[in-house]
mmCIF file with all atom_site columns, C-alpha atoms in Angstrom:
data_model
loop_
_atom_site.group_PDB
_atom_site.id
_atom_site.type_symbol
_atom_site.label_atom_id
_atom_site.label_alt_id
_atom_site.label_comp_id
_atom_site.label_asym_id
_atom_site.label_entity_id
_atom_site.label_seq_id
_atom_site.pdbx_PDB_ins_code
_atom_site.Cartn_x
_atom_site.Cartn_y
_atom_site.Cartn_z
_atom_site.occupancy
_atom_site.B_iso_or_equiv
_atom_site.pdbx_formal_charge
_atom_site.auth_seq_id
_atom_site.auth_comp_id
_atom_site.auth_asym_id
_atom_site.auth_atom_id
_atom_site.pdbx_PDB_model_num
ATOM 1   C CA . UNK F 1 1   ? 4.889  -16.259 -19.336 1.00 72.00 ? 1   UNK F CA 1
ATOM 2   C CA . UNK F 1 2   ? 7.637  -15.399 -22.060 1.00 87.00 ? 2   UNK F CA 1
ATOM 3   C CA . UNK F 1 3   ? 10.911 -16.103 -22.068 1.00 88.00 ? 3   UNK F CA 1
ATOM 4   C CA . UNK F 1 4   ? 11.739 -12.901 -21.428 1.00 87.00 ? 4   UNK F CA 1
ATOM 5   C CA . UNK F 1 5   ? 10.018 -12.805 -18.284 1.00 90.00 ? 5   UNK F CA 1
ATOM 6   C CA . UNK F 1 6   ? 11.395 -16.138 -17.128 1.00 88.00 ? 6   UNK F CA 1
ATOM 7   C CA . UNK F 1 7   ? 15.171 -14.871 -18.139 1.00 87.00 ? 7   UNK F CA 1
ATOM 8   C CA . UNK F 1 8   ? 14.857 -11.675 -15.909 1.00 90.00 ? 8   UNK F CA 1
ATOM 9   C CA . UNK F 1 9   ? 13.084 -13.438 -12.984 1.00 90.00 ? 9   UNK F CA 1
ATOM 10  C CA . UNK F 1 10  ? 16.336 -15.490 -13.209 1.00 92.00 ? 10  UNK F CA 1
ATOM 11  C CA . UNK F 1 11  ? 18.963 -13.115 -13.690 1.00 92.00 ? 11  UNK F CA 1
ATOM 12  C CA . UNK F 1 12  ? 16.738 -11.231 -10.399 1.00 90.00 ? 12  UNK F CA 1
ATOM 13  C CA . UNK F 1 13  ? 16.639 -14.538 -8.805  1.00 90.00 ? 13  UNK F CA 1
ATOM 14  C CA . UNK F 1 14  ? 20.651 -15.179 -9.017  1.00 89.00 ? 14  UNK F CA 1
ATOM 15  C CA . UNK F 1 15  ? 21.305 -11.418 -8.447  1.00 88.00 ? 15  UNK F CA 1
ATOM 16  C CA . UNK F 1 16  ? 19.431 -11.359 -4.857  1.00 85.00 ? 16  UNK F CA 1
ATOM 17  C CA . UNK F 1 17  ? 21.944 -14.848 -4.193  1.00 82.00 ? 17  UNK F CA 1
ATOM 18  C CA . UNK F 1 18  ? 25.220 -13.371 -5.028  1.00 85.00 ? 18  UNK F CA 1
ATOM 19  C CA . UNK F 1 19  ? 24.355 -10.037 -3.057  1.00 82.00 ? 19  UNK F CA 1
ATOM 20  C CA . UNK F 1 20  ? 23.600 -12.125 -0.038  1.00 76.00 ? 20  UNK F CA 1
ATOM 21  C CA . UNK F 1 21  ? 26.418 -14.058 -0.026  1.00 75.00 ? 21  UNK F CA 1
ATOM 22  C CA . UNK F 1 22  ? 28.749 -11.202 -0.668  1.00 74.00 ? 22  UNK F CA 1
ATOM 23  C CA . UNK F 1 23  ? 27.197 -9.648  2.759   1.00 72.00 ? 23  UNK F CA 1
ATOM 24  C CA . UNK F 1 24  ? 27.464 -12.987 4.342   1.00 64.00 ? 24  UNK F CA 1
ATOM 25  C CA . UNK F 1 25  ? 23.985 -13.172 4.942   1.00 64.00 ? 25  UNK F CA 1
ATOM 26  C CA . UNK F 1 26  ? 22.906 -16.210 7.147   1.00 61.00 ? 26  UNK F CA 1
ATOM 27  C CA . UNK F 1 27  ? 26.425 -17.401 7.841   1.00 64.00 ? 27  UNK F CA 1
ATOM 28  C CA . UNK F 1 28  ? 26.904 -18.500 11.005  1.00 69.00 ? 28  UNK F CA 1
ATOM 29  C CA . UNK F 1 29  ? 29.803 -20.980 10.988  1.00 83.00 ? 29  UNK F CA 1
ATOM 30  C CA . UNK F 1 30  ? 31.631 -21.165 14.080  1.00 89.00 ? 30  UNK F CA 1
ATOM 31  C CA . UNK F 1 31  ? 35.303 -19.924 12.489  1.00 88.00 ? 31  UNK F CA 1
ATOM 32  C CA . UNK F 1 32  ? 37.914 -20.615 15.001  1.00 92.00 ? 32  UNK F CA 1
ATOM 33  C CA . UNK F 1 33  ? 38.737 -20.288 19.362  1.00 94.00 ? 33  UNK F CA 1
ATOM 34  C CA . UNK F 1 34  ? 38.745 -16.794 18.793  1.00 94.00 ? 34  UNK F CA 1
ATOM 35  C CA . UNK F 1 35  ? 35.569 -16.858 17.363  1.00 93.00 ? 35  UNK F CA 1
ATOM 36  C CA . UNK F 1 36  ? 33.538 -18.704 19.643  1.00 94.00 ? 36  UNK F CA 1
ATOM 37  C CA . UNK F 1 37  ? 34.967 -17.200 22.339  1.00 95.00 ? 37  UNK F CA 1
ATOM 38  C CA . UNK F 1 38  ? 33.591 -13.775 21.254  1.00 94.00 ? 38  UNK F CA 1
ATOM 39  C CA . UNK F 1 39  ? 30.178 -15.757 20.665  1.00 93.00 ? 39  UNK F CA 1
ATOM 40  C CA . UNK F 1 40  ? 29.718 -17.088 23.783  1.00 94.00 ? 40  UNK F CA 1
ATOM 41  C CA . UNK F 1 41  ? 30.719 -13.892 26.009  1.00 95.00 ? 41  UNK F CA 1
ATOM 42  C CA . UNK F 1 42  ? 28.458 -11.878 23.113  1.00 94.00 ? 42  UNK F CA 1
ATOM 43  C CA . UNK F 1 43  ? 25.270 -14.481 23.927  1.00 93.00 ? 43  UNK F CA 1
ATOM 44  C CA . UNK F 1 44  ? 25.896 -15.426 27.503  1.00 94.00 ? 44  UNK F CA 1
ATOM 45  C CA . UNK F 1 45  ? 25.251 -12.729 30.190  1.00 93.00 ? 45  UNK F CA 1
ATOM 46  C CA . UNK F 1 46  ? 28.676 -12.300 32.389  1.00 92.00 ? 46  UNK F CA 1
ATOM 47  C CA . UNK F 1 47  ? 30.264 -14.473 30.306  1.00 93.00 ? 47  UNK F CA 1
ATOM 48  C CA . UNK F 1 48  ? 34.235 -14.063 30.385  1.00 93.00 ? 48  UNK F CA 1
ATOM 49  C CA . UNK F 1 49  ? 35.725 -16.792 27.933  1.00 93.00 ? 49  UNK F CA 1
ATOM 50  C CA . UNK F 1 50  ? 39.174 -18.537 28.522  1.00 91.00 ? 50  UNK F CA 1
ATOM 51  C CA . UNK F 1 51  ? 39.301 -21.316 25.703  1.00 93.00 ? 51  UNK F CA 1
ATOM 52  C CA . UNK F 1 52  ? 37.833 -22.710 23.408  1.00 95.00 ? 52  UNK F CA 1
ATOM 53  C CA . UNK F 1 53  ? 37.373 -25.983 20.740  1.00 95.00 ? 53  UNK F CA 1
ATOM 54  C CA . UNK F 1 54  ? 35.906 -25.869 17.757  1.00 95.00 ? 54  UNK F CA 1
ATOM 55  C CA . UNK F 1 55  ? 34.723 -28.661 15.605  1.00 94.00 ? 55  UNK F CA 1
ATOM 56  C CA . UNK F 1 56  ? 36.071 -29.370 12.548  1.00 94.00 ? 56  UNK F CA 1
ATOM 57  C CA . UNK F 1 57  ? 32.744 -28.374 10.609  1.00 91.00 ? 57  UNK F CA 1
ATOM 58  C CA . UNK F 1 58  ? 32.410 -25.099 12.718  1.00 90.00 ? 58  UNK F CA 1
ATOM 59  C CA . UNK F 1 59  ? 28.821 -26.324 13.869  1.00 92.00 ? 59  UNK F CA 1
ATOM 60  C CA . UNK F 1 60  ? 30.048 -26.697 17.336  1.00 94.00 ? 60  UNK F CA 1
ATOM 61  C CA . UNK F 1 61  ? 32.321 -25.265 20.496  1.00 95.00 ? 61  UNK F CA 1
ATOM 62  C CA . UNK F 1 62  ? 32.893 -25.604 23.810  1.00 95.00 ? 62  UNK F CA 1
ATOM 63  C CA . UNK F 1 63  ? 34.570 -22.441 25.787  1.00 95.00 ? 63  UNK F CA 1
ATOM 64  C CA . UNK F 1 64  ? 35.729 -22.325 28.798  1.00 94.00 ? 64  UNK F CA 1
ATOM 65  C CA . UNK F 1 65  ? 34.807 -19.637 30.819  1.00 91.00 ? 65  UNK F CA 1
ATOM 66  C CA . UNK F 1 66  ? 34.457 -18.178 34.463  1.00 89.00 ? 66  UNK F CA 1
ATOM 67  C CA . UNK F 1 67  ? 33.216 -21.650 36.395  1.00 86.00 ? 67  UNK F CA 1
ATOM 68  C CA . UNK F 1 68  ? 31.396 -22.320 33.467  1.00 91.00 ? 68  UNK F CA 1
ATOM 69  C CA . UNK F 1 69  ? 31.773 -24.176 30.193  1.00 94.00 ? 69  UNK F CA 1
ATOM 70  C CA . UNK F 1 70  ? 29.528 -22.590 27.437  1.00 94.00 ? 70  UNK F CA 1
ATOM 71  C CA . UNK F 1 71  ? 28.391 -24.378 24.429  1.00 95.00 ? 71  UNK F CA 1
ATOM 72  C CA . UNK F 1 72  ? 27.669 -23.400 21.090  1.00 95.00 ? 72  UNK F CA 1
ATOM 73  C CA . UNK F 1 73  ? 25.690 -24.965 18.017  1.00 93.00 ? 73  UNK F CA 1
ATOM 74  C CA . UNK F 1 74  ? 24.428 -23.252 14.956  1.00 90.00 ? 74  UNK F CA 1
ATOM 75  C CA . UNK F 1 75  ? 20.910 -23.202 15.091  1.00 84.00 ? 75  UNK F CA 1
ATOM 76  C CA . UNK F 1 76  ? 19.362 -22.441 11.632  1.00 77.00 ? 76  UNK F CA 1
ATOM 77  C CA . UNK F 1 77  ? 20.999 -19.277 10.550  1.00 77.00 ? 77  UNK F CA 1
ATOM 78  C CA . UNK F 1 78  ? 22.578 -17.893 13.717  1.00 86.00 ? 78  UNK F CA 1
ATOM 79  C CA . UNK F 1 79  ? 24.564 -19.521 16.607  1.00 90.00 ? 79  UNK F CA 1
ATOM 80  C CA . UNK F 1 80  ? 22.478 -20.681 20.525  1.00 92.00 ? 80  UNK F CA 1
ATOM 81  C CA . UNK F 1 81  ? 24.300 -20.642 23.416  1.00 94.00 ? 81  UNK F CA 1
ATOM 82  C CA . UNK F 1 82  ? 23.968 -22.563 26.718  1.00 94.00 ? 82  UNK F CA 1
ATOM 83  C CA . UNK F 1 83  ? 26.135 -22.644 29.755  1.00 94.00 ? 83  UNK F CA 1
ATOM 84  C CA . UNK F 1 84  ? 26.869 -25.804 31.727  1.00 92.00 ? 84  UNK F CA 1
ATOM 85  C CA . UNK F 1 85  ? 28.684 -26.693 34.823  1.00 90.00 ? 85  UNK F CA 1
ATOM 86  C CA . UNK F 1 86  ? 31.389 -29.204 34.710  1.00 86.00 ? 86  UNK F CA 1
ATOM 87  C CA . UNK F 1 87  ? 31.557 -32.314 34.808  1.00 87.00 ? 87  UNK F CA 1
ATOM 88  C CA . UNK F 1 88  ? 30.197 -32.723 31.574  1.00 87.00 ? 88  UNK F CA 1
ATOM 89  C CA . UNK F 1 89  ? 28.056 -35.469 30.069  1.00 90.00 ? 89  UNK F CA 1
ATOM 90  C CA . UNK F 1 90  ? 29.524 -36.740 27.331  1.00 91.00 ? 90  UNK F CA 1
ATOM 91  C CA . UNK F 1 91  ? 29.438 -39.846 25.067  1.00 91.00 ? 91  UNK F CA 1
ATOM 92  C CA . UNK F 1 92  ? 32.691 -40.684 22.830  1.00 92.00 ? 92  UNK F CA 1
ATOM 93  C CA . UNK F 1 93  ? 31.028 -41.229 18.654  1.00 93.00 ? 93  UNK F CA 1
ATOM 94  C CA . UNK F 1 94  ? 32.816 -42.297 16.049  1.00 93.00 ? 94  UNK F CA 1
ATOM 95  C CA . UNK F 1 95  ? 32.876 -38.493 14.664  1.00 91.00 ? 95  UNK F CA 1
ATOM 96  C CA . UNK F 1 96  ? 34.148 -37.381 17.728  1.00 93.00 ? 96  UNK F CA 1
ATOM 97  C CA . UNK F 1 97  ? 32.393 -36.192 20.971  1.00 95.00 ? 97  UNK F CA 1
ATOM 98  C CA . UNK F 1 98  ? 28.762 -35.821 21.653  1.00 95.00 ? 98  UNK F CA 1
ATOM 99  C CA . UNK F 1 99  ? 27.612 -33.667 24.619  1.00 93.00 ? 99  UNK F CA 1
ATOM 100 C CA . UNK F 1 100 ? 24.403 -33.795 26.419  1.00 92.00 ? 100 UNK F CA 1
ATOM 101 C CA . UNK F 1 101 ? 22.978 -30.589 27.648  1.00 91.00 ? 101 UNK F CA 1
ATOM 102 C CA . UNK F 1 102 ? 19.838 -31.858 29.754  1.00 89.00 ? 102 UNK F CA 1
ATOM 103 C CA . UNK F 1 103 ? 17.929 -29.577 28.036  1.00 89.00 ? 103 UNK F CA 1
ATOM 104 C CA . UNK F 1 104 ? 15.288 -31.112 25.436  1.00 89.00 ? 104 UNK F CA 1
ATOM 105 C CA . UNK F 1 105 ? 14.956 -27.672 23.343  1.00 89.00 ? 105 UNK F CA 1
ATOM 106 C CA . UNK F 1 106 ? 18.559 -27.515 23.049  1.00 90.00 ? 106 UNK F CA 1
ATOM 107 C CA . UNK F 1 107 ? 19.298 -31.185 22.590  1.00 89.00 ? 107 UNK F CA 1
ATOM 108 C CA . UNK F 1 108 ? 22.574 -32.769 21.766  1.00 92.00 ? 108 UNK F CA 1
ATOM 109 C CA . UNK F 1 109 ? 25.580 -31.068 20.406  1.00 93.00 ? 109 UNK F CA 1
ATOM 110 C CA . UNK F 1 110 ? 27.850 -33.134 18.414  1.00 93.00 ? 110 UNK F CA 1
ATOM 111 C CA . UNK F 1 111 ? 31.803 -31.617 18.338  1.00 94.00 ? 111 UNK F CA 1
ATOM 112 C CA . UNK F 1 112 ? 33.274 -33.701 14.933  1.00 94.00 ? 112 UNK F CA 1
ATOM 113 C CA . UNK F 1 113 ? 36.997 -34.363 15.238  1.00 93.00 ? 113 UNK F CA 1
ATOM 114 C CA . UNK F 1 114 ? 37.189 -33.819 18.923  1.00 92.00 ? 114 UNK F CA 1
ATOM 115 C CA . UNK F 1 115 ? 38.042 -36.300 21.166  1.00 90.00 ? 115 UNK F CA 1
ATOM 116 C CA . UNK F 1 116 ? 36.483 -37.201 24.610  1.00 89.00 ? 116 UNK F CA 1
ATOM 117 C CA . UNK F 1 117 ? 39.634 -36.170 26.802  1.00 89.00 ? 117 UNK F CA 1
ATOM 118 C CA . UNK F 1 118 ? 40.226 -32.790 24.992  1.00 90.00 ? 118 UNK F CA 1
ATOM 119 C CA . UNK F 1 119 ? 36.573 -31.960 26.027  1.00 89.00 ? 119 UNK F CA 1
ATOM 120 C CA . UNK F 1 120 ? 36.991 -33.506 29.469  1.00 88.00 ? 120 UNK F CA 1
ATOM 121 C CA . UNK F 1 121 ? 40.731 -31.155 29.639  1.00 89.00 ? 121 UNK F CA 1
ATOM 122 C CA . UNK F 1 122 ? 38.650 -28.333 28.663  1.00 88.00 ? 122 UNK F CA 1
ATOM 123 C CA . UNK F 1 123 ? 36.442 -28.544 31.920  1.00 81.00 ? 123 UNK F CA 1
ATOM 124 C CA . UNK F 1 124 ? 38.652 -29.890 34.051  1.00 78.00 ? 124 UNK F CA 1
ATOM 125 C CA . UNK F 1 125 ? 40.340 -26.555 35.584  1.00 70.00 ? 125 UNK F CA 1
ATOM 126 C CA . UNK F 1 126 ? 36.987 -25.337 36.393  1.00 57.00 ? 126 UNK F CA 1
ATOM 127 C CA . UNK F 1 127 ? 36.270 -28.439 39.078  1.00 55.00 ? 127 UNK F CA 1
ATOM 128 C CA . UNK F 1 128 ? 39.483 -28.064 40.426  1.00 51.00 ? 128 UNK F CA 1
ATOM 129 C CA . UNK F 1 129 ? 38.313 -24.916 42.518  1.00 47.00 ? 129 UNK F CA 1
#
């Protein structure tokens, strides 16, 4: 292999990166409320979001929704979904909050820079019926 060869497969290399990342390729940060509320209606059938936290790394969100509290995790290169009913299972970190879904697949969804009660407030309206 020449140089040559090694300096193009670079430049080709670093080319395909920049092109991807000005089309926002595999970006699936969880951006704000308004964001994850348009997530969770978009991936959960019937879905009708009210509101929503988002952790501070945009990994995570909880949304409140129709009797329903949906939440959301990145998963690789695109955002899962998974609806819960209140009250919800969760465990106070030092990051923040840390819900249990039940589900093995789906696991554990850590919310950084969330605390317990807003989580808890988030539910809350929804057992109230």
């Amino acid at each position: 292999m020449s140089y040559a060869q090694l300096a193009i497969s670079i430049i080709g290399v670093l080319g395909l990166a920049w092109t991807a990342r000005l089309l926002r390729l595999g970006e699936s940060r969880i951006a704000g409320p308004d964001d994850a509320r348009r997530m969770a209606e978009a991936l959960l059938a019937g879905f009708e979001a009210r509101r929503a936290i988002v952790s501070k790394d945009g990994n995570a969100a909880l949304v409140a929704g129709n009797g329903t509290v949906a939440v959301l995790k990145r998963h690789g290169a695109r955002v899962a979904a998974r609806r819960l009913l209140p009250p919800l299972n969760l465990a106070e970190i030092p990051e923040g909050v840390r819900i249990d879904t039940g589900e093995r697949l789906f696991g554990q969804v850590t919310l950084i820079g969330i605390y317990p009660d807003d989580a808890r407030a988030l539910a809350a309206p929804l057992t109230l019926v």
